[in-house]
PDB file of C-alpha atoms and ligand atoms in Angstrom:
ATOM      1  CA  UNK A   1      77.640 216.842 130.213  1.00  0.00           C
ATOM      2  CA  UNK A   2      81.244 216.298 129.069  1.00  0.00           C
ATOM      3  CA  UNK A   3      82.921 218.925 126.858  1.00  0.00           C
ATOM      4  CA  UNK A   4      86.187 217.934 125.190  1.00  0.00           C
ATOM      5  CA  UNK A   5      87.876 220.961 123.714  1.00  0.00           C
ATOM      6  CA  UNK A   6      89.379 220.618 120.281  1.00  0.00           C
ATOM      7  CA  UNK A   7      92.541 218.538 120.201  1.00  0.00           C
ATOM      8  CA  UNK A   8      95.721 220.561 119.805  1.00  0.00           C
ATOM      9  CA  UNK A   9      96.649 218.777 116.599  1.00  0.00           C
ATOM     10  CA  UNK A  10      95.083 216.639 113.949  1.00  0.00           C
ATOM     11  CA  UNK A  11      93.075 217.400 110.833  1.00  0.00           C
ATOM     12  CA  UNK A  12      89.715 217.412 112.493  1.00  0.00           C
ATOM     13  CA  UNK A  13      89.501 219.490 115.670  1.00  0.00           C
ATOM     14  CA  UNK A  14      85.950 219.612 116.960  1.00  0.00           C
ATOM     15  CA  UNK A  15      84.773 220.702 120.358  1.00  0.00           C
ATOM     16  CA  UNK A  16      82.941 217.558 121.455  1.00  0.00           C
ATOM     17  CA  UNK A  17      79.826 217.902 123.631  1.00  0.00           C
ATOM     18  CA  UNK A  18      78.624 214.598 125.095  1.00  0.00           C
ATOM     19  CA  UNK A  19      75.176 214.809 126.653  1.00  0.00           C
ATOM     20  CA  UNK A  20      71.898 212.877 126.752  1.00  0.00           C
ATOM     21  CA  UNK A  21      70.197 216.133 125.685  1.00  0.00           C
ATOM     22  CA  UNK A  22      71.513 216.505 122.120  1.00  0.00           C
ATOM     23  CA  UNK A  23      68.548 218.627 120.947  1.00  0.00           C
ATOM     24  CA  UNK A  24      69.113 221.314 123.585  1.00  0.00           C
ATOM     25  CA  UNK A  25      72.916 221.436 123.258  1.00  0.00           C
ATOM     26  CA  UNK A  26      72.815 221.479 119.451  1.00  0.00           C
ATOM     27  CA  UNK A  27      69.876 223.910 119.443  1.00  0.00           C
ATOM     28  CA  UNK A  28      71.676 226.342 121.741  1.00  0.00           C
ATOM     29  CA  UNK A  29      74.853 226.205 119.637  1.00  0.00           C
ATOM     30  CA  UNK A  30      72.852 226.831 116.444  1.00  0.00           C
ATOM     31  CA  UNK A  31      70.743 229.632 117.916  1.00  0.00           C
ATOM     32  CA  UNK A  32      73.843 231.369 119.282  1.00  0.00           C
ATOM     33  CA  UNK A  33      75.628 231.051 115.944  1.00  0.00           C
ATOM     34  CA  UNK A  34      72.594 232.349 114.030  1.00  0.00           C
ATOM     35  CA  UNK A  35      72.228 235.379 116.309  1.00  0.00           C
ATOM     36  CA  UNK A  36      75.964 236.200 116.224  1.00  0.00           C
ATOM     37  CA  UNK A  37      76.059 235.859 112.427  1.00  0.00           C
ATOM     38  CA  UNK A  38      73.060 238.174 111.995  1.00  0.00           C
ATOM     39  CA  UNK A  39      74.607 240.702 114.396  1.00  0.00           C
ATOM     40  CA  UNK A  40      77.883 240.574 112.460  1.00  0.00           C
ATOM     41  CA  UNK A  41      76.694 240.606 108.875  1.00  0.00           C
ATOM     42  CA  UNK A  42      72.963 241.290 108.829  1.00  0.00           C
ATOM     43  CA  UNK A  43      71.945 237.838 107.672  1.00  0.00           C
ATOM     44  CA  UNK A  44      72.579 234.154 108.363  1.00  0.00           C
ATOM     45  CA  UNK A  45      72.722 231.478 105.678  1.00  0.00           C
ATOM     46  CA  UNK A  46      71.782 228.191 107.387  1.00  0.00           C
ATOM     47  CA  UNK A  47      72.000 224.675 105.913  1.00  0.00           C
ATOM     48  CA  UNK A  48      69.934 221.876 107.479  1.00  0.00           C
ATOM     49  CA  UNK A  49      70.139 218.099 107.231  1.00  0.00           C
ATOM     50  CA  UNK A  50      67.554 215.330 107.161  1.00  0.00           C
ATOM     51  CA  UNK A  51      67.439 211.965 108.839  1.00  0.00           C
ATOM     52  CA  UNK A  52      66.270 211.201 112.380  1.00  0.00           C
ATOM     53  CA  UNK A  53      68.707 213.219 114.509  1.00  0.00           C
ATOM     54  CA  UNK A  54      67.707 216.745 113.397  1.00  0.00           C
ATOM     55  CA  UNK A  55      63.946 216.362 114.074  1.00  0.00           C
ATOM     56  CA  UNK A  56      64.101 217.085 117.843  1.00  0.00           C
ATOM     57  CA  UNK A  57      66.644 219.848 117.210  1.00  0.00           C
ATOM     58  CA  UNK A  58      64.130 221.500 114.839  1.00  0.00           C
ATOM     59  CA  UNK A  59      61.491 221.193 117.576  1.00  0.00           C
ATOM     60  CA  UNK A  60      63.870 222.956 120.002  1.00  0.00           C
ATOM     61  CA  UNK A  61      64.540 225.759 117.490  1.00  0.00           C
ATOM     62  CA  UNK A  62      60.800 226.147 116.888  1.00  0.00           C
ATOM     63  CA  UNK A  63      60.352 226.858 120.586  1.00  0.00           C
ATOM     64  CA  UNK A  64      63.521 228.799 121.320  1.00  0.00           C
ATOM     65  CA  UNK A  65      65.010 230.629 118.336  1.00  0.00           C
ATOM     66  CA  UNK A  66      64.075 234.313 118.877  1.00  0.00           C
ATOM     67  CA  UNK A  67      61.395 235.453 116.412  1.00  0.00           C
ATOM     68  CA  UNK A  68      63.547 238.469 115.456  1.00  0.00           C
ATOM     69  CA  UNK A  69      66.003 236.112 113.750  1.00  0.00           C
ATOM     70  CA  UNK A  70      63.613 235.027 111.024  1.00  0.00           C
ATOM     71  CA  UNK A  71      63.740 238.319 109.128  1.00  0.00           C
ATOM     72  CA  UNK A  72      67.450 237.798 108.402  1.00  0.00           C
ATOM     73  CA  UNK A  73      67.528 233.999 108.127  1.00  0.00           C
ATOM     74  CA  UNK A  74      68.129 232.237 104.796  1.00  0.00           C
ATOM     75  CA  UNK A  75      67.528 228.486 104.925  1.00  0.00           C
ATOM     76  CA  UNK A  76      68.660 225.710 102.607  1.00  0.00           C
ATOM     77  CA  UNK A  77      69.696 222.085 103.014  1.00  0.00           C
ATOM     78  CA  UNK A  78      73.019 220.268 103.084  1.00  0.00           C
ATOM     79  CA  UNK A  79      71.361 217.616 100.960  1.00  0.00           C
ATOM     80  CA  UNK A  80      67.958 216.542  99.705  1.00  0.00           C
ATOM     81  CA  UNK A  81      66.470 213.290  98.558  1.00  0.00           C
ATOM     82  CA  UNK A  82      65.277 213.424  94.936  1.00  0.00           C
ATOM     83  CA  UNK A  83      61.772 211.947  95.073  1.00  0.00           C
ATOM     84  CA  UNK A  84      58.608 212.230  92.993  1.00  0.00           C
ATOM     85  CA  UNK A  85      56.996 215.530  93.897  1.00  0.00           C
ATOM     86  CA  UNK A  86      55.638 218.564  92.130  1.00  0.00           C
ATOM     87  CA  UNK A  87      55.556 221.460  94.526  1.00  0.00           C
ATOM     88  CA  UNK A  88      55.558 224.872  92.959  1.00  0.00           C
ATOM     89  CA  UNK A  89      57.716 226.372  95.711  1.00  0.00           C
ATOM     90  CA  UNK A  90      59.107 225.625  99.188  1.00  0.00           C
ATOM     91  CA  UNK A  91      55.960 226.873 100.918  1.00  0.00           C
ATOM     92  CA  UNK A  92      54.037 224.097  99.213  1.00  0.00           C
ATOM     93  CA  UNK A  93      55.744 221.734 101.623  1.00  0.00           C
ATOM     94  CA  UNK A  94      52.895 219.208 101.876  1.00  0.00           C
ATOM     95  CA  UNK A  95      53.391 218.540  98.152  1.00  0.00           C
ATOM     96  CA  UNK A  96      56.894 217.215  98.900  1.00  0.00           C
ATOM     97  CA  UNK A  97      57.430 213.498  99.484  1.00  0.00           C
ATOM     98  CA  UNK A  98      57.031 212.463 103.147  1.00  0.00           C
ATOM     99  CA  UNK A  99      60.718 211.394 103.085  1.00  0.00           C
ATOM    100  CA  UNK A 100      61.889 214.843 101.915  1.00  0.00           C
ATOM    101  CA  UNK A 101      64.374 216.691 104.152  1.00  0.00           C
ATOM    102  CA  UNK A 102      62.561 219.956 103.394  1.00  0.00           C
ATOM    103  CA  UNK A 103      59.239 218.499 104.483  1.00  0.00           C
ATOM    104  CA  UNK A 104      60.801 217.258 107.754  1.00  0.00           C
ATOM    105  CA  UNK A 105      62.038 220.766 108.588  1.00  0.00           C
ATOM    106  CA  UNK A 106      58.662 222.305 107.743  1.00  0.00           C
ATOM    107  CA  UNK A 107      56.705 219.738 109.751  1.00  0.00           C
ATOM    108  CA  UNK A 108      58.889 220.131 112.852  1.00  0.00           C
ATOM    109  CA  UNK A 109      59.785 223.827 112.595  1.00  0.00           C
ATOM    110  CA  UNK A 110      59.386 226.084 109.576  1.00  0.00           C
ATOM    111  CA  UNK A 111      55.608 225.726 109.128  1.00  0.00           C
ATOM    112  CA  UNK A 112      55.171 227.073 112.655  1.00  0.00           C
ATOM    113  CA  UNK A 113      57.378 230.172 112.559  1.00  0.00           C
ATOM    114  CA  UNK A 114      57.398 233.455 110.555  1.00  0.00           C
ATOM    115  CA  UNK A 115      60.049 232.517 107.991  1.00  0.00           C
ATOM    116  CA  UNK A 116      59.578 234.283 104.657  1.00  0.00           C
ATOM    117  CA  UNK A 117      59.384 231.528 102.038  1.00  0.00           C
ATOM    118  CA  UNK A 118      61.428 233.754  99.664  1.00  0.00           C
ATOM    119  CA  UNK A 119      64.375 233.049 101.952  1.00  0.00           C
ATOM    120  CA  UNK A 120      63.873 229.255 101.891  1.00  0.00           C
ATOM    121  CA  UNK A 121      65.888 227.657  99.089  1.00  0.00           C
ATOM    122  CA  UNK A 122      64.953 224.033  98.260  1.00  0.00           C
ATOM    123  CA  UNK A 123      67.473 221.787  96.569  1.00  0.00           C
ATOM    124  CA  UNK A 124      64.841 219.770  94.666  1.00  0.00           C
ATOM    125  CA  UNK A 125      61.460 220.918  93.319  1.00  0.00           C
ATOM    126  CA  UNK A 126      61.049 217.926  91.010  1.00  0.00           C
ATOM    127  CA  UNK A 127      62.391 214.409  90.487  1.00  0.00           C
ATOM    128  CA  UNK A 128      64.829 215.492  87.761  1.00  0.00           C
ATOM    129  CA  UNK A 129      68.158 215.594  89.623  1.00  0.00           C
ATOM    130  CA  UNK A 130      70.083 217.166  86.726  1.00  0.00           C
ATOM    131  CA  UNK A 131      67.604 220.004  86.187  1.00  0.00           C
ATOM    132  CA  UNK A 132      67.273 220.646  89.937  1.00  0.00           C
ATOM    133  CA  UNK A 133      71.023 220.693  90.537  1.00  0.00           C
ATOM    134  CA  UNK A 134      71.414 223.398  87.888  1.00  0.00           C
ATOM    135  CA  UNK A 135      68.395 225.350  89.166  1.00  0.00           C
ATOM    136  CA  UNK A 136      69.505 225.193  92.804  1.00  0.00           C
ATOM    137  CA  UNK A 137      73.111 226.031  91.923  1.00  0.00           C
ATOM    138  CA  UNK A 138      71.953 229.266  90.253  1.00  0.00           C
ATOM    139  CA  UNK A 139      69.647 230.098  93.166  1.00  0.00           C
ATOM    140  CA  UNK A 140      72.356 229.302  95.759  1.00  0.00           C
ATOM    141  CA  UNK A 141      74.822 231.575  93.971  1.00  0.00           C
ATOM    142  CA  UNK A 142      72.345 234.408  93.378  1.00  0.00           C
ATOM    143  CA  UNK A 143      70.507 234.381  96.716  1.00  0.00           C
ATOM    144  CA  UNK A 144      73.214 233.162  99.109  1.00  0.00           C
ATOM    145  CA  UNK A 145      76.455 233.984  97.243  1.00  0.00           C
ATOM    146  CA  UNK A 146      77.179 230.238  97.197  1.00  0.00           C
ATOM    147  CA  UNK A 147      78.185 230.248 100.871  1.00  0.00           C
ATOM    148  CA  UNK A 148      76.857 228.787 104.122  1.00  0.00           C
ATOM    149  CA  UNK A 149      77.400 230.527 107.455  1.00  0.00           C
ATOM    150  CA  UNK A 150      75.990 227.845 109.786  1.00  0.00           C
ATOM    151  CA  UNK A 151      75.464 224.156 109.004  1.00  0.00           C
ATOM    152  CA  UNK A 152      73.633 221.458 110.964  1.00  0.00           C
ATOM    153  CA  UNK A 153      74.866 218.033 109.861  1.00  0.00           C
ATOM    154  CA  UNK A 154      73.938 214.535 110.845  1.00  0.00           C
ATOM    155  CA  UNK A 155      76.427 211.728 110.324  1.00  0.00           C
ATOM    156  CA  UNK A 156      75.845 208.161 109.236  1.00  0.00           C
ATOM    157  CA  UNK A 157      77.502 205.098 110.840  1.00  0.00           C
ATOM    158  CA  UNK A 158      79.853 205.037 107.821  1.00  0.00           C
ATOM    159  CA  UNK A 159      80.925 208.632 108.470  1.00  0.00           C
ATOM    160  CA  UNK A 160      78.919 210.272 105.671  1.00  0.00           C
ATOM    161  CA  UNK A 161      77.539 213.757 106.059  1.00  0.00           C
ATOM    162  CA  UNK A 162      74.892 215.284 103.778  1.00  0.00           C
ATOM    163  CA  UNK A 163      75.020 212.954 100.751  1.00  0.00           C
ATOM    164  CA  UNK A 164      78.813 212.800 100.754  1.00  0.00           C
ATOM    165  CA  UNK A 165      79.782 209.186 101.292  1.00  0.00           C
ATOM    166  CA  UNK A 166      83.208 207.650 102.063  1.00  0.00           C
ATOM    167  CA  UNK A 167      85.439 207.028  99.030  1.00  0.00           C
ATOM    168  CA  UNK A 168      82.804 208.532  96.702  1.00  0.00           C
ATOM    169  CA  UNK A 169      83.886 210.694  93.734  1.00  0.00           C
ATOM    170  CA  UNK A 170      81.498 213.417  94.947  1.00  0.00           C
ATOM    171  CA  UNK A 171      84.026 214.166  97.717  1.00  0.00           C
ATOM    172  CA  UNK A 172      86.448 215.535  95.118  1.00  0.00           C
ATOM    173  CA  UNK A 173      83.946 217.807  93.353  1.00  0.00           C
ATOM    174  CA  UNK A 174      84.550 221.472  94.086  1.00  0.00           C
ATOM    175  CA  UNK A 175      81.377 222.842  92.490  1.00  0.00           C
ATOM    176  CA  UNK A 176      78.796 224.325  94.843  1.00  0.00           C
ATOM    177  CA  UNK A 177      76.492 221.318  94.668  1.00  0.00           C
ATOM    178  CA  UNK A 178      76.016 218.120  92.717  1.00  0.00           C
ATOM    179  CA  UNK A 179      73.672 215.227  92.056  1.00  0.00           C
ATOM    180  CA  UNK A 180      74.432 211.824  93.567  1.00  0.00           C
ATOM    181  CA  UNK A 181      72.826 208.916  91.715  1.00  0.00           C
ATOM    182  CA  UNK A 182      74.103 205.975  93.766  1.00  0.00           C
ATOM    183  CA  UNK A 183      73.640 206.904  97.400  1.00  0.00           C
ATOM    184  CA  UNK A 184      74.227 203.839  99.596  1.00  0.00           C
ATOM    185  CA  UNK A 185      71.536 205.308 101.863  1.00  0.00           C
ATOM    186  CA  UNK A 186      68.169 205.218 100.067  1.00  0.00           C
ATOM    187  CA  UNK A 187      66.925 206.890  98.051  1.00  0.00           C
ATOM    188  CA  UNK A 188      69.773 206.553  95.583  1.00  0.00           C
ATOM    189  CA  UNK A 189      69.084 209.897  93.921  1.00  0.00           C
ATOM    190  CA  UNK A 190      70.091 212.958  95.920  1.00  0.00           C
ATOM    191  CA  UNK A 191      71.419 216.485  95.588  1.00  0.00           C
ATOM    192  CA  UNK A 192      74.135 217.579  98.004  1.00  0.00           C
ATOM    193  CA  UNK A 193      76.192 220.622  98.828  1.00  0.00           C
ATOM    194  CA  UNK A 194      79.835 219.951  98.069  1.00  0.00           C
ATOM    195  CA  UNK A 195      82.525 219.255 100.651  1.00  0.00           C
ATOM    196  CA  UNK A 196      84.275 222.618 100.076  1.00  0.00           C
ATOM    197  CA  UNK A 197      81.005 224.515 100.670  1.00  0.00           C
ATOM    198  CA  UNK A 198      80.342 222.665 103.926  1.00  0.00           C
ATOM    199  CA  UNK A 199      83.999 222.939 104.969  1.00  0.00           C
ATOM    200  CA  UNK A 200      83.868 226.734 104.493  1.00  0.00           C
ATOM    201  CA  UNK A 201      80.828 227.155 106.735  1.00  0.00           C
ATOM    202  CA  UNK A 202      81.891 229.387 109.620  1.00  0.00           C
ATOM    203  CA  UNK A 203      80.036 227.286 112.197  1.00  0.00           C
ATOM    204  CA  UNK A 204      79.388 223.555 111.793  1.00  0.00           C
ATOM    205  CA  UNK A 205      77.321 221.551 114.288  1.00  0.00           C
ATOM    206  CA  UNK A 206      77.430 217.778 113.760  1.00  0.00           C
ATOM    207  CA  UNK A 207      74.787 215.921 115.798  1.00  0.00           C
ATOM    208  CA  UNK A 208      74.887 212.169 116.346  1.00  0.00           C
ATOM    209  CA  UNK A 209      73.216 209.608 118.557  1.00  0.00           C
ATOM    210  CA  UNK A 210      73.542 205.869 118.905  1.00  0.00           C
ATOM    211  CA  UNK A 211      76.182 203.297 119.724  1.00  0.00           C
ATOM    212  CA  UNK A 212      76.546 202.330 116.052  1.00  0.00           C
ATOM    213  CA  UNK A 213      78.452 205.584 115.438  1.00  0.00           C
ATOM    214  CA  UNK A 214      80.823 205.423 118.434  1.00  0.00           C
ATOM    215  CA  UNK A 215      83.752 203.628 116.767  1.00  0.00           C
ATOM    216  CA  UNK A 216      83.557 205.711 113.580  1.00  0.00           C
ATOM    217  CA  UNK A 217      83.442 208.988 115.528  1.00  0.00           C
ATOM    218  CA  UNK A 218      86.365 207.916 117.694  1.00  0.00           C
ATOM    219  CA  UNK A 219      88.460 207.095 114.612  1.00  0.00           C
ATOM    220  CA  UNK A 220      87.485 210.371 112.934  1.00  0.00           C
ATOM    221  CA  UNK A 221      88.290 212.362 116.090  1.00  0.00           C
ATOM    222  CA  UNK A 222      91.657 210.643 116.661  1.00  0.00           C
ATOM    223  CA  UNK A 223      92.536 210.488 112.961  1.00  0.00           C
ATOM    224  CA  UNK A 224      93.239 206.755 113.098  1.00  0.00           C
ATOM    225  CA  UNK A 225      92.120 203.632 111.211  1.00  0.00           C
ATOM    226  CA  UNK A 226      91.288 205.790 108.177  1.00  0.00           C
ATOM    227  CA  UNK A 227      89.017 208.020 110.255  1.00  0.00           C
ATOM    228  CA  UNK A 228      90.821 211.155 109.090  1.00  0.00           C
ATOM    229  CA  UNK A 229      89.574 210.505 105.553  1.00  0.00           C
ATOM    230  CA  UNK A 230      85.902 210.152 106.452  1.00  0.00           C
ATOM    231  CA  UNK A 231      83.567 212.906 105.226  1.00  0.00           C
ATOM    232  CA  UNK A 232      82.670 213.846 108.829  1.00  0.00           C
ATOM    233  CA  UNK A 233      86.387 214.394 109.550  1.00  0.00           C
ATOM    234  CA  UNK A 234      86.875 216.473 106.398  1.00  0.00           C
ATOM    235  CA  UNK A 235      84.246 219.048 107.354  1.00  0.00           C
ATOM    236  CA  UNK A 236      86.333 221.233 109.675  1.00  0.00           C
ATOM    237  CA  UNK A 237      84.387 224.437 109.303  1.00  0.00           C
ATOM    238  CA  UNK A 238      85.765 227.920 109.032  1.00  0.00           C
ATOM    239  CA  UNK A 239      85.872 228.672 112.712  1.00  0.00           C
ATOM    240  CA  UNK A 240      83.647 226.783 115.116  1.00  0.00           C
ATOM    241  CA  UNK A 241      83.287 223.029 114.717  1.00  0.00           C
ATOM    242  CA  UNK A 242      81.084 221.258 117.269  1.00  0.00           C
ATOM    243  CA  UNK A 243      80.191 217.591 117.570  1.00  0.00           C
ATOM    244  CA  UNK A 244      77.137 217.075 119.789  1.00  0.00           C
ATOM    245  CA  UNK A 245      76.898 213.415 120.735  1.00  0.00           C
ATOM    246  CA  UNK A 246      74.745 211.437 123.095  1.00  0.00           C
ATOM    247  CA  UNK A 247      76.636 209.192 125.579  1.00  0.00           C
ATOM    248  CA  UNK A 248      76.278 206.157 123.283  1.00  0.00           C
ATOM    249  CA  UNK A 249      77.746 207.895 120.227  1.00  0.00           C
ATOM    250  CA  UNK A 250      80.453 209.601 122.313  1.00  0.00           C
ATOM    251  CA  UNK A 251      81.337 206.527 124.351  1.00  0.00           C
ATOM    252  CA  UNK A 252      84.693 205.775 122.714  1.00  0.00           C
ATOM    253  CA  UNK A 253      85.840 209.410 122.549  1.00  0.00           C
ATOM    254  CA  UNK A 254      85.030 209.875 126.249  1.00  0.00           C
ATOM    255  CA  UNK A 255      86.798 206.632 127.209  1.00  0.00           C
ATOM    256  CA  UNK A 256      89.934 207.649 125.292  1.00  0.00           C
ATOM    257  CA  UNK A 257      89.941 211.098 126.923  1.00  0.00           C
ATOM    258  CA  UNK A 258      89.575 209.625 130.423  1.00  0.00           C
ATOM    259  CA  UNK A 259      92.355 207.098 129.847  1.00  0.00           C
ATOM    260  CA  UNK A 260      94.872 209.851 128.972  1.00  0.00           C
TER     261      UNK A 260
HETATM  262  C1  6PG B   1      69.721 212.349 104.799  1.00  0.00           C
HETATM  263  C2  6PG B   1      70.683 213.126 105.661  1.00  0.00           C
HETATM  264  C3  6PG B   1      71.868 212.268 105.992  1.00  0.00           C
HETATM  265  C4  6PG B   1      71.825 212.081 107.506  1.00  0.00           C
HETATM  266  C5  6PG B   1      72.715 210.950 107.968  1.00  0.00           C
HETATM  267  C6  6PG B   1      72.452 210.651 109.461  1.00  0.00           C
HETATM  268  O1  6PG B   1      69.228 212.861 103.794  1.00  0.00           O
HETATM  269  O2  6PG B   1      69.452 211.217 105.204  1.00  0.00           O
HETATM  270  O3  6PG B   1      70.994 214.354 105.188  1.00  0.00           O
HETATM  271  O4  6PG B   1      73.106 212.800 105.632  1.00  0.00           O
HETATM  272  O5  6PG B   1      72.222 213.296 108.123  1.00  0.00           O
HETATM  273  O6  6PG B   1      72.439 209.812 107.200  1.00  0.00           O
HETATM  274  O7  6PG B   1      71.116 210.246 109.596  1.00  0.00           O
HETATM  275  P1  6PG B   1      70.508 210.004 111.089  1.00  0.00           P
HETATM  276  O8  6PG B   1      70.537 211.345 111.750  1.00  0.00           O
HETATM  277  O9  6PG B   1      69.104 209.504 110.829  1.00  0.00           O
HETATM  278  O10 6PG B   1      71.402 208.996 111.763  1.00  0.00           O
END
């Protein structure tokens, strides 16, 4: 494994971990952050992402996060796809659409561990994005004080995180969350935490695999070719920022570091 400590300067200063075993490295960083947060403040507010990269990380957490953590763990999502569904609450996870980010986390992790469903806060309980954004915003403020302590983010080849896409007006919204109606990544309708909320998270773990993200990540890391303006580069976190990349996704960053 290669670990590149945060660059001395530049807007985005992640510690970059390049390893074939992204699930274990990301899982260990998340578990450590969750345990330290609980020890420090008695609870941990965790935001999860969807997509393909988090699934094996959820499987690692299912096996390895200490059971004692679940009594102080609050879980929500960095974003959620707004899809036809009519669950009555998060625990009704099989009533969510198969493409739902909540359902993914339950299938791979939460359905198999003793998490109290009262501490699981879904972004969407129906297909009405406007209603659900207002409902979740109230719940996020009341139950989690509108803050995230630890965030697991994936990143798209265009540099989007959650449902915050490059050059999209949603990047300039400083509410807690918002609806996105024109996501370039289907489905078009989504609800997302805002950039300021993600940027304030004390610990941020961005996980990425695949060669199709190598150039974008290199530009975001070096702050060149517009990379400094990408959503992934604008989530700096409030303390610990980690990028966990497989060798394909980290190829350009590693090559640049070796050539120095
Ligand atoms: C979603 C995710 C999205 C995802 C990226 C990366 O709802 O799809 O929240 O932001 O994290 O698109 O997806 P992959 O991990 O599948 O590359």
